[in-house]
PDB file of C-alpha atoms in Angstrom:
ATOM      1  CA  MET A   1     288.951  46.687  12.195  1.00 62.00           C
ATOM      2  CA  ASN A   2     287.000  48.458   9.498  1.00 65.00           C
ATOM      3  CA  GLY A   3     288.103  50.503   6.516  1.00 63.00           C
ATOM      4  CA  LYS A   4     287.802  53.751   8.468  1.00 72.00           C
ATOM      5  CA  GLY A   5     290.574  52.871  10.899  1.00 73.00           C
ATOM      6  CA  ASP A   6     288.205  51.918  13.720  1.00 81.00           C
ATOM      7  CA  ILE A   7     289.321  48.912  15.736  1.00 83.00           C
ATOM      8  CA  LEU A   8     287.875  46.559  18.323  1.00 86.00           C
ATOM      9  CA  ILE A   9     290.156  44.285  20.356  1.00 86.00           C
ATOM     10  CA  VAL A  10     288.550  41.379  22.245  1.00 88.00           C
ATOM     11  CA  CYS A  11     290.178  39.211  24.934  1.00 86.00           C
ATOM     12  CA  LEU A  12     288.479  36.023  26.134  1.00 85.00           C
ATOM     13  CA  TYR A  13     289.562  33.896  29.105  1.00 84.00           C
ATOM     14  CA  VAL A  14     287.186  30.974  29.870  1.00 84.00           C
ATOM     15  CA  ASP A  15     283.922  32.829  30.585  1.00 80.00           C
ATOM     16  CA  ASP A  16     285.395  36.300  31.131  1.00 84.00           C
ATOM     17  CA  LEU A  17     285.484  38.677  28.187  1.00 86.00           C
ATOM     18  CA  ILE A  18     286.929  42.167  27.904  1.00 87.00           C
ATOM     19  CA  PHE A  19     287.185  44.452  24.897  1.00 87.00           C
ATOM     20  CA  THR A  20     288.585  47.828  23.973  1.00 84.00           C
ATOM     21  CA  GLY A  21     288.893  49.995  20.906  1.00 82.00           C
ATOM     22  CA  ASN A  22     288.528  53.504  19.538  1.00 81.00           C
ATOM     23  CA  ASN A  23     284.865  53.602  18.532  1.00 83.00           C
ATOM     24  CA  VAL A  24     282.037  53.527  21.100  1.00 85.00           C
ATOM     25  CA  LYS A  25     279.458  52.513  18.493  1.00 88.00           C
ATOM     26  CA  MET A  26     281.475  49.370  17.769  1.00 88.00           C
ATOM     27  CA  PHE A  27     281.268  48.539  21.488  1.00 88.00           C
ATOM     28  CA  ASP A  28     277.471  48.747  21.420  1.00 89.00           C
ATOM     29  CA  ASP A  29     277.160  46.734  18.202  1.00 89.00           C
ATOM     30  CA  PHE A  30     279.495  44.055  19.556  1.00 88.00           C
ATOM     31  CA  LYS A  31     277.560  43.709  22.817  1.00 89.00           C
ATOM     32  CA  LYS A  32     274.245  43.426  20.974  1.00 89.00           C
ATOM     33  CA  GLU A  33     275.571  40.712  18.648  1.00 88.00           C
ATOM     34  CA  MET A  34     277.108  38.733  21.524  1.00 88.00           C
ATOM     35  CA  ALA A  35     273.901  38.987  23.570  1.00 87.00           C
ATOM     36  CA  LYS A  36     271.996  37.377  20.688  1.00 87.00           C
ATOM     37  CA  GLU A  37     274.186  34.280  20.846  1.00 87.00           C
ATOM     38  CA  PHE A  38     275.148  33.994  24.521  1.00 86.00           C
ATOM     39  CA  GLU A  39     273.716  34.723  27.928  1.00 85.00           C
ATOM     40  CA  MET A  40     275.869  37.607  29.088  1.00 83.00           C
ATOM     41  CA  THR A  41     276.074  40.221  31.843  1.00 83.00           C
ATOM     42  CA  ASP A  42     277.494  43.642  31.075  1.00 83.00           C
ATOM     43  CA  ILE A  43     279.375  44.779  34.191  1.00 82.00           C
ATOM     44  CA  GLY A  44     280.525  48.056  32.664  1.00 83.00           C
ATOM     45  CA  LEU A  45     283.965  49.619  32.785  1.00 84.00           C
ATOM     46  CA  MET A  46     286.640  47.059  33.689  1.00 85.00           C
ATOM     47  CA  SER A  47     287.878  47.368  37.254  1.00 86.00           C
ATOM     48  CA  TYR A  48     289.191  43.854  37.982  1.00 85.00           C
ATOM     49  CA  TYR A  49     290.371  41.057  35.702  1.00 83.00           C
ATOM     50  CA  LEU A  50     292.294  37.855  36.462  1.00 83.00           C
ATOM     51  CA  GLY A  51     293.665  39.173  39.736  1.00 83.00           C
ATOM     52  CA  ILE A  52     294.653  42.534  38.247  1.00 86.00           C
ATOM     53  CA  LYS A  53     292.922  45.650  39.559  1.00 88.00           C
ATOM     54  CA  VAL A  54     292.353  48.362  36.971  1.00 86.00           C
ATOM     55  CA  ASN A  55     291.705  51.953  38.014  1.00 84.00           C
ATOM     56  CA  GLN A  56     290.699  54.012  34.982  1.00 81.00           C
ATOM     57  CA  ARG A  57     290.652  57.791  35.124  1.00 78.00           C
ATOM     58  CA  ASP A  58     290.243  60.552  32.578  1.00 77.00           C
ATOM     59  CA  ASP A  59     293.965  61.077  32.097  1.00 75.00           C
ATOM     60  CA  ASP A  60     295.580  57.793  33.127  1.00 74.00           C
ATOM     61  CA  ILE A  61     295.134  54.102  33.942  1.00 78.00           C
ATOM     62  CA  PHE A  62     296.587  52.306  36.975  1.00 81.00           C
ATOM     63  CA  ILE A  63     296.982  48.542  37.140  1.00 83.00           C
ATOM     64  CA  SER A  64     297.928  46.662  40.297  1.00 84.00           C
ATOM     65  CA  GLN A  65     297.812  43.237  41.932  1.00 88.00           C
ATOM     66  CA  GLU A  66     297.670  44.380  45.533  1.00 86.00           C
ATOM     67  CA  ALA A  67     295.055  41.844  46.642  1.00 88.00           C
ATOM     68  CA  TYR A  68     296.914  39.048  44.879  1.00 90.00           C
ATOM     69  CA  ALA A  69     300.217  40.090  46.484  1.00 90.00           C
ATOM     70  CA  LYS A  70     298.625  40.081  49.930  1.00 90.00           C
ATOM     71  CA  ASP A  71     297.190  36.628  49.232  1.00 92.00           C
ATOM     72  CA  VAL A  72     300.633  35.311  48.224  1.00 92.00           C
ATOM     73  CA  LEU A  73     302.152  36.655  51.450  1.00 92.00           C
ATOM     74  CA  LYS A  74     299.393  35.056  53.527  1.00 93.00           C
ATOM     75  CA  ARG A  75     299.456  31.745  51.652  1.00 92.00           C
ATOM     76  CA  PHE A  76     303.157  31.280  52.334  1.00 92.00           C
ATOM     77  CA  ASN A  77     303.000  32.527  55.932  1.00 91.00           C
ATOM     78  CA  MET A  78     304.920  35.717  55.216  1.00 92.00           C
ATOM     79  CA  GLU A  79     302.266  38.345  55.983  1.00 88.00           C
ATOM     80  CA  ASN A  80     304.094  39.276  59.223  1.00 89.00           C
ATOM     81  CA  CYS A  81     307.640  39.191  57.821  1.00 88.00           C
ATOM     82  CA  ASN A  82     310.100  42.055  58.167  1.00 89.00           C
ATOM     83  CA  PRO A  83     310.020  44.322  55.091  1.00 89.00           C
ATOM     84  CA  ILE A  84     313.202  45.093  53.110  1.00 88.00           C
ATOM     85  CA  SER A  85     314.008  47.607  50.380  1.00 88.00           C
ATOM     86  CA  LEU A  86     315.496  45.387  47.626  1.00 90.00           C
ATOM     87  CA  PRO A  87     314.216  42.109  46.116  1.00 91.00           C
ATOM     88  CA  ILE A  88     317.713  40.631  45.816  1.00 91.00           C
ATOM     89  CA  GLU A  89     321.089  41.418  47.315  1.00 88.00           C
ATOM     90  CA  VAL A  90     323.548  43.457  45.265  1.00 85.00           C
ATOM     91  CA  GLU A  91     326.012  41.218  43.375  1.00 77.00           C
ATOM     92  CA  LYS A  92     324.192  38.127  44.642  1.00 77.00           C
ATOM     93  CA  LYS A  93     325.569  34.948  43.058  1.00 82.00           C
ATOM     94  CA  LEU A  94     323.436  31.846  43.507  1.00 82.00           C
ATOM     95  CA  LEU A  95     324.897  28.357  43.634  1.00 78.00           C
ATOM     96  CA  ARG A  96     323.248  25.264  42.193  1.00 80.00           C
ATOM     97  CA  HIS A  97     324.748  22.747  44.581  1.00 78.00           C
ATOM     98  CA  VAL A  98     324.936  23.706  48.243  1.00 78.00           C
ATOM     99  CA  LYS A  99     325.158  21.692  51.449  1.00 81.00           C
ATOM    100  CA  GLU A 100     321.762  22.642  52.803  1.00 82.00           C
ATOM    101  CA  GLY A 101     318.608  20.649  53.324  1.00 83.00           C
ATOM    102  CA  PRO A 102     316.149  20.003  50.470  1.00 80.00           C
ATOM    103  CA  ILE A 103     312.762  21.691  50.354  1.00 85.00           C
ATOM    104  CA  ASP A 104     309.363  20.593  49.107  1.00 87.00           C
ATOM    105  CA  ARG A 105     309.659  21.078  45.323  1.00 86.00           C
ATOM    106  CA  THR A 106     305.928  21.534  44.868  1.00 89.00           C
ATOM    107  CA  LEU A 107     305.865  24.298  47.473  1.00 90.00           C
ATOM    108  CA  PHE A 108     308.885  26.018  45.948  1.00 91.00           C
ATOM    109  CA  ARG A 109     307.521  25.859  42.390  1.00 92.00           C
ATOM    110  CA  SER A 110     304.146  27.125  43.537  1.00 93.00           C
ATOM    111  CA  LEU A 111     305.762  30.110  45.211  1.00 93.00           C
ATOM    112  CA  VAL A 112     307.970  30.950  42.231  1.00 94.00           C
ATOM    113  CA  GLY A 113     304.998  30.551  39.883  1.00 93.00           C
ATOM    114  CA  SER A 114     302.938  32.934  42.010  1.00 93.00           C
ATOM    115  CA  LEU A 115     305.728  35.489  41.877  1.00 94.00           C
ATOM    116  CA  ARG A 116     306.060  35.111  38.112  1.00 93.00           C
ATOM    117  CA  TYR A 117     302.409  36.065  37.691  1.00 92.00           C
ATOM    118  CA  LEU A 118     303.060  39.139  39.834  1.00 91.00           C
ATOM    119  CA  THR A 119     305.623  40.344  37.290  1.00 89.00           C
ATOM    120  CA  CYS A 120     302.667  41.340  35.074  1.00 85.00           C
ATOM    121  CA  THR A 121     302.459  44.526  37.137  1.00 85.00           C
ATOM    122  CA  ARG A 122     305.743  44.288  39.024  1.00 87.00           C
ATOM    123  CA  PRO A 123     308.651  44.548  36.554  1.00 87.00           C
ATOM    124  CA  ASP A 124     310.845  45.543  39.504  1.00 89.00           C
ATOM    125  CA  ILE A 125     310.952  41.900  40.669  1.00 92.00           C
ATOM    126  CA  LEU A 126     311.418  40.464  37.175  1.00 90.00           C
ATOM    127  CA  TYR A 127     315.159  39.905  37.492  1.00 91.00           C
ATOM    128  CA  ALA A 128     315.022  38.361  40.972  1.00 92.00           C
ATOM    129  CA  VAL A 129     312.195  35.983  40.050  1.00 93.00           C
ATOM    130  CA  GLY A 130     313.827  34.993  36.763  1.00 91.00           C
ATOM    131  CA  TYR A 131     317.129  34.344  38.519  1.00 91.00           C
ATOM    132  CA  ILE A 132     315.692  32.073  41.200  1.00 92.00           C
ATOM    133  CA  SER A 133     313.587  30.226  38.598  1.00 91.00           C
ATOM    134  CA  ARG A 134     316.770  28.597  37.295  1.00 89.00           C
ATOM    135  CA  TYR A 135     317.106  26.560  40.486  1.00 87.00           C
ATOM    136  CA  MET A 136     313.657  24.974  40.820  1.00 85.00           C
ATOM    137  CA  GLU A 137     314.859  21.456  39.986  1.00 82.00           C
ATOM    138  CA  ASN A 138     317.251  21.175  42.933  1.00 82.00           C
ATOM    139  CA  ALA A 139     315.935  23.802  45.318  1.00 87.00           C
ATOM    140  CA  THR A 140     317.173  23.780  48.920  1.00 87.00           C
ATOM    141  CA  THR A 141     316.565  25.923  51.993  1.00 89.00           C
ATOM    142  CA  TYR A 142     319.371  28.115  50.640  1.00 88.00           C
ATOM    143  CA  HIS A 143     317.309  28.955  47.551  1.00 90.00           C
ATOM    144  CA  PHE A 144     314.114  29.285  49.578  1.00 91.00           C
ATOM    145  CA  LYS A 145     315.727  32.081  51.602  1.00 91.00           C
ATOM    146  CA  VAL A 146     316.256  34.013  48.367  1.00 91.00           C
ATOM    147  CA  VAL A 147     312.592  33.647  47.434  1.00 92.00           C
ATOM    148  CA  LYS A 148     311.517  34.700  50.920  1.00 92.00           C
ATOM    149  CA  ARG A 149     313.544  37.875  50.441  1.00 93.00           C
ATOM    150  CA  ILE A 150     311.404  38.724  47.404  1.00 93.00           C
ATOM    151  CA  LEU A 151     308.316  38.287  49.583  1.00 93.00           C
ATOM    152  CA  GLN A 152     309.843  40.592  52.188  1.00 92.00           C
ATOM    153  CA  TYR A 153     310.341  43.176  49.469  1.00 91.00           C
ATOM    154  CA  LEU A 154     306.699  42.821  48.441  1.00 90.00           C
ATOM    155  CA  LYS A 155     305.695  43.434  52.036  1.00 86.00           C
ATOM    156  CA  ALA A 156     307.661  46.682  52.093  1.00 82.00           C
ATOM    157  CA  ALA A 157     305.815  48.387  49.266  1.00 65.00           C
ATOM    158  CA  PHE A 158     303.381  47.874  46.455  1.00 55.00           C
ATOM    159  CA  ILE A 159     304.000  49.397  43.055  1.00 50.00           C
ATOM    160  CA  ARG A 160     301.396  50.600  40.589  1.00 46.00           C
ATOM    161  CA  ILE A 161     302.245  51.311  36.960  1.00 47.00           C
ATOM    162  CA  SER A 162     300.992  54.488  35.339  1.00 47.00           C
ATOM    163  CA  LYS A 163     299.989  54.215  31.689  1.00 47.00           C
ATOM    164  CA  ASN A 164     299.634  57.934  31.123  1.00 47.00           C
ATOM    165  CA  GLN A 165     301.866  58.213  28.068  1.00 43.00           C
ATOM    166  CA  SER A 166     301.584  58.793  24.337  1.00 43.00           C
ATOM    167  CA  ILE A 167     301.719  56.037  21.740  1.00 41.00           C
ATOM    168  CA  VAL A 168     305.455  55.675  21.151  1.00 42.00           C
ATOM    169  CA  THR A 169     307.905  52.802  21.045  1.00 41.00           C
ATOM    170  CA  LEU A 170     311.051  53.123  23.113  1.00 44.00           C
ATOM    171  CA  SER A 171     313.705  50.575  23.920  1.00 46.00           C
ATOM    172  CA  THR A 172     316.974  50.094  25.747  1.00 46.00           C
ATOM    173  CA  CYS A 173     319.633  47.480  25.261  1.00 46.00           C
ATOM    174  CA  GLU A 174     322.965  46.363  26.631  1.00 43.00           C
ATOM    175  CA  ALA A 175     326.268  47.167  24.948  1.00 41.00           C
ATOM    176  CA  GLU A 176     326.700  44.039  22.827  1.00 45.00           C
ATOM    177  CA  TYR A 177     326.072  44.636  19.135  1.00 44.00           C
ATOM    178  CA  VAL A 178     324.013  41.463  18.770  1.00 46.00           C
ATOM    179  CA  ALA A 179     321.757  42.700  21.584  1.00 51.00           C
ATOM    180  CA  ALA A 180     321.315  45.960  19.687  1.00 56.00           C
ATOM    181  CA  THR A 181     320.363  43.997  16.565  1.00 58.00           C
ATOM    182  CA  SER A 182     317.734  42.051  18.493  1.00 61.00           C
ATOM    183  CA  THR A 183     316.340  45.277  19.911  1.00 69.00           C
ATOM    184  CA  VAL A 184     316.065  46.821  16.435  1.00 70.00           C
ATOM    185  CA  CYS A 185     314.198  43.723  15.210  1.00 70.00           C
ATOM    186  CA  HIS A 186     311.705  44.018  18.059  1.00 69.00           C
ATOM    187  CA  ALA A 187     311.313  47.754  17.454  1.00 75.00           C
ATOM    188  CA  ILE A 188     310.528  47.232  13.748  1.00 75.00           C
ATOM    189  CA  TRP A 189     308.065  44.464  14.595  1.00 70.00           C
ATOM    190  CA  LEU A 190     306.308  46.675  17.159  1.00 76.00           C
ATOM    191  CA  ARG A 191     306.085  49.585  14.720  1.00 77.00           C
ATOM    192  CA  SER A 192     304.526  47.282  12.122  1.00 77.00           C
ATOM    193  CA  LEU A 193     302.027  45.957  14.675  1.00 74.00           C
ATOM    194  CA  LEU A 194     301.002  49.459  15.745  1.00 74.00           C
ATOM    195  CA  ASN A 195     300.608  50.482  12.101  1.00 74.00           C
ATOM    196  CA  GLU A 196     298.275  47.529  11.505  1.00 74.00           C
ATOM    197  CA  LEU A 197     296.219  48.707  14.481  1.00 69.00           C
ATOM    198  CA  SER A 198     296.061  52.193  12.943  1.00 70.00           C
ATOM    199  CA  PHE A 199     298.362  53.735  15.553  1.00 73.00           C
ATOM    200  CA  ILE A 200     300.751  55.347  13.107  1.00 76.00           C
ATOM    201  CA  GLN A 201     304.115  56.478  14.485  1.00 75.00           C
ATOM    202  CA  ASP A 202     305.769  58.916  12.108  1.00 77.00           C
ATOM    203  CA  GLU A 203     308.810  59.654  14.257  1.00 80.00           C
ATOM    204  CA  SER A 204     311.731  57.263  14.702  1.00 80.00           C
ATOM    205  CA  THR A 205     311.788  54.672  17.449  1.00 78.00           C
ATOM    206  CA  HIS A 206     314.500  55.664  19.909  1.00 77.00           C
ATOM    207  CA  ILE A 207     316.858  52.907  21.023  1.00 75.00           C
ATOM    208  CA  TYR A 208     319.074  53.793  23.962  1.00 75.00           C
ATOM    209  CA  VAL A 209     322.507  52.159  24.126  1.00 74.00           C
ATOM    210  CA  ASP A 210     325.134  52.687  26.814  1.00 75.00           C
ATOM    211  CA  ASN A 211     328.124  51.944  24.569  1.00 70.00           C
ATOM    212  CA  LYS A 212     329.434  54.611  22.178  1.00 74.00           C
ATOM    213  CA  SER A 213     331.396  52.097  20.077  1.00 71.00           C
ATOM    214  CA  THR A 214     328.184  50.169  19.366  1.00 69.00           C
ATOM    215  CA  ILE A 215     326.504  53.366  18.184  1.00 71.00           C
ATOM    216  CA  ALA A 216     329.467  54.246  15.981  1.00 74.00           C
ATOM    217  CA  LEU A 217     329.455  50.746  14.497  1.00 68.00           C
ATOM    218  CA  ALA A 218     325.775  51.070  13.631  1.00 67.00           C
ATOM    219  CA  LYS A 219     326.184  54.429  11.920  1.00 68.00           C
ATOM    220  CA  ASN A 220     329.658  54.517  10.408  1.00 65.00           C
ATOM    221  CA  SER A 221     330.706  52.283   7.497  1.00 58.00           C
ATOM    222  CA  VAL A 222     334.387  52.850   8.367  1.00 57.00           C
ATOM    223  CA  PHE A 223     334.020  50.140  11.006  1.00 54.00           C
ATOM    224  CA  HIS A 224     332.973  47.553   8.447  1.00 54.00           C
ATOM    225  CA  ASP A 225     336.342  45.762   8.251  1.00 55.00           C
ATOM    226  CA  ARG A 226     336.216  45.148  12.001  1.00 56.00           C
ATOM    227  CA  SER A 227     332.755  43.601  11.905  1.00 55.00           C
ATOM    228  CA  LYS A 228     332.668  41.072   9.065  1.00 55.00           C
ATOM    229  CA  HIS A 229     331.378  38.370  11.452  1.00 54.00           C
ATOM    230  CA  ILE A 230     328.177  40.360  12.003  1.00 54.00           C
ATOM    231  CA  ASP A 231     327.822  41.618   8.451  1.00 53.00           C
ATOM    232  CA  THR A 232     324.091  40.818   8.069  1.00 56.00           C
ATOM    233  CA  GLN A 233     323.034  42.362  11.374  1.00 55.00           C
ATOM    234  CA  TYR A 234     325.273  45.341  10.725  1.00 57.00           C
ATOM    235  CA  HIS A 235     323.631  46.271   7.438  1.00 67.00           C
ATOM    236  CA  PHE A 236     320.159  45.657   8.813  1.00 69.00           C
ATOM    237  CA  ILE A 237     320.706  48.238  11.577  1.00 71.00           C
ATOM    238  CA  ARG A 238     322.270  50.750   9.157  1.00 73.00           C
ATOM    239  CA  GLU A 239     319.315  50.335   6.789  1.00 76.00           C
ATOM    240  CA  SER A 240     316.812  50.844   9.619  1.00 78.00           C
ATOM    241  CA  ILE A 241     318.625  54.012  10.698  1.00 76.00           C
ATOM    242  CA  ALA A 242     318.797  55.295   7.103  1.00 79.00           C
ATOM    243  CA  LYS A 243     315.027  54.788   6.728  1.00 79.00           C
ATOM    244  CA  LYS A 244     314.552  56.669  10.024  1.00 80.00           C
ATOM    245  CA  GLN A 245     312.663  53.751  11.464  1.00 79.00           C
ATOM    246  CA  VAL A 246     314.972  53.739  14.469  1.00 78.00           C
ATOM    247  CA  GLN A 247     317.344  56.242  16.013  1.00 78.00           C
ATOM    248  CA  VAL A 248     320.210  54.995  18.183  1.00 75.00           C
ATOM    249  CA  LYS A 249     320.934  57.284  21.123  1.00 78.00           C
ATOM    250  CA  TYR A 250     323.584  57.210  23.813  1.00 79.00           C
ATOM    251  CA  VAL A 251     322.529  56.870  27.439  1.00 77.00           C
ATOM    252  CA  LYS A 252     324.813  56.789  30.481  1.00 79.00           C
ATOM    253  CA  SER A 253     325.170  53.391  32.121  1.00 75.00           C
ATOM    254  CA  GLU A 254     323.637  54.687  35.353  1.00 76.00           C
ATOM    255  CA  ASP A 255     320.535  55.754  33.396  1.00 79.00           C
ATOM    256  CA  GLN A 256     320.177  52.472  31.490  1.00 81.00           C
ATOM    257  CA  VAL A 257     316.647  51.411  32.462  1.00 82.00           C
ATOM    258  CA  VAL A 258     317.076  47.856  31.176  1.00 80.00           C
ATOM    259  CA  ASP A 259     319.527  47.191  34.038  1.00 84.00           C
ATOM    260  CA  ILE A 260     316.631  46.709  36.446  1.00 86.00           C
ATOM    261  CA  PHE A 261     315.643  43.631  34.390  1.00 84.00           C
ATOM    262  CA  THR A 262     319.124  42.151  34.030  1.00 83.00           C
ATOM    263  CA  LYS A 263     321.135  42.599  37.237  1.00 85.00           C
ATOM    264  CA  PRO A 264     320.916  43.253  40.985  1.00 88.00           C
ATOM    265  CA  LEU A 265     321.304  46.928  41.859  1.00 88.00           C
ATOM    266  CA  ASN A 266     321.920  49.045  44.924  1.00 89.00           C
ATOM    267  CA  ARG A 267     318.969  50.833  46.432  1.00 88.00           C
ATOM    268  CA  GLU A 268     319.689  54.274  44.959  1.00 88.00           C
ATOM    269  CA  VAL A 269     319.969  53.036  41.369  1.00 88.00           C
ATOM    270  CA  PHE A 270     317.077  50.580  41.816  1.00 88.00           C
ATOM    271  CA  GLU A 271     314.651  53.264  42.988  1.00 86.00           C
ATOM    272  CA  LYS A 272     315.822  55.660  40.272  1.00 86.00           C
ATOM    273  CA  LEU A 273     315.093  53.123  37.526  1.00 85.00           C
ATOM    274  CA  GLN A 274     311.753  52.287  39.145  1.00 83.00           C
ATOM    275  CA  SER A 275     310.809  55.923  38.731  1.00 81.00           C
ATOM    276  CA  GLN A 276     311.965  55.962  35.095  1.00 80.00           C
ATOM    277  CA  LEU A 277     309.700  52.981  34.414  1.00 78.00           C
ATOM    278  CA  GLY A 278     306.740  55.143  35.396  1.00 73.00           C
ATOM    279  CA  MET A 279     306.009  53.224  38.586  1.00 73.00           C
ATOM    280  CA  ARG A 280     304.419  54.706  41.684  1.00 58.00           C
ATOM    281  CA  GLU A 281     304.810  53.410  45.182  1.00 49.00           C
ATOM    282  CA  ARG A 282     302.153  52.813  47.802  1.00 48.00           C
ATOM    283  CA  SER A 283     302.226  51.071  51.160  1.00 42.00           C
ATOM    284  CA  LEU A 284     300.578  47.691  51.596  1.00 44.00           C
ATOM    285  CA  LYS A 285     299.415  48.794  55.016  1.00 44.00           C
ATOM    286  CA  GLY A 286     298.184  52.321  54.449  1.00 40.00           C
ATOM    287  CA  GLY A 287     296.975  52.057  50.861  1.00 39.00           C
ATOM    288  CA  VAL A 288     297.886  55.675  50.168  1.00 33.00           C
ATOM    289  CA  GLU A 289     299.540  56.596  46.914  1.00 36.00           C
ATOM    290  CA  SER A 290     302.792  58.519  47.277  1.00 29.00           C
TER     291      SER A 290
END
């Protein structure tokens, strides 16, 4: 970053290097300086990096891991499985100890690890993968069936995330007041980070909460006597609201986007929240964006 607000961000992984910024001249200067020290090949605009395909257009950017997802299905002999519409059953409760046969731990961990990497571009499987990850130590065929269901869901559709949006920080949180406090902390940290990168956000960060009592507690000092046990967090949120750094807004439970990361949902709600995340669906077979 220079004194004029220009910035260059560089990411290096082994012998692969990518960079981005807001000044084309800085790109050229950086490439010339690197070429003086290292033998390098300029392959132009990024289209593929660490298994993630990047499709850059004038008005948006799409990222996907379609090839990687297909490879995972093939590697675990699931390329011909029957597709399903949800990664995990609604109200599914997993058990740690079940009377079913053990499974190869290395195989199970490899599969779960592969799915965890897919969550980079597939936040819709984040909850299911995180849930099954708790049972890797004593995995059985019972747990393997749950993982196979995630693979069946991957076979049904592939999701691409659109990044066509303005620079703004948004957040959602569950009803608990402590969760709201944590969300405010993250929002303030993100605002500070963006400011350091010269992406100034003048407007408040909107935090969506599905509990009206939590909102009232954050805004109204009358509730103070009922919340002495969270006194520090309470005043921190009130101060952030007073400074207009954050703005707490009410959202209906059925529109609470964070639910897709924290619980199993029925198909209607699941697909609705997918859409609100800015995700677009395309078939693994046809490759046509819908």
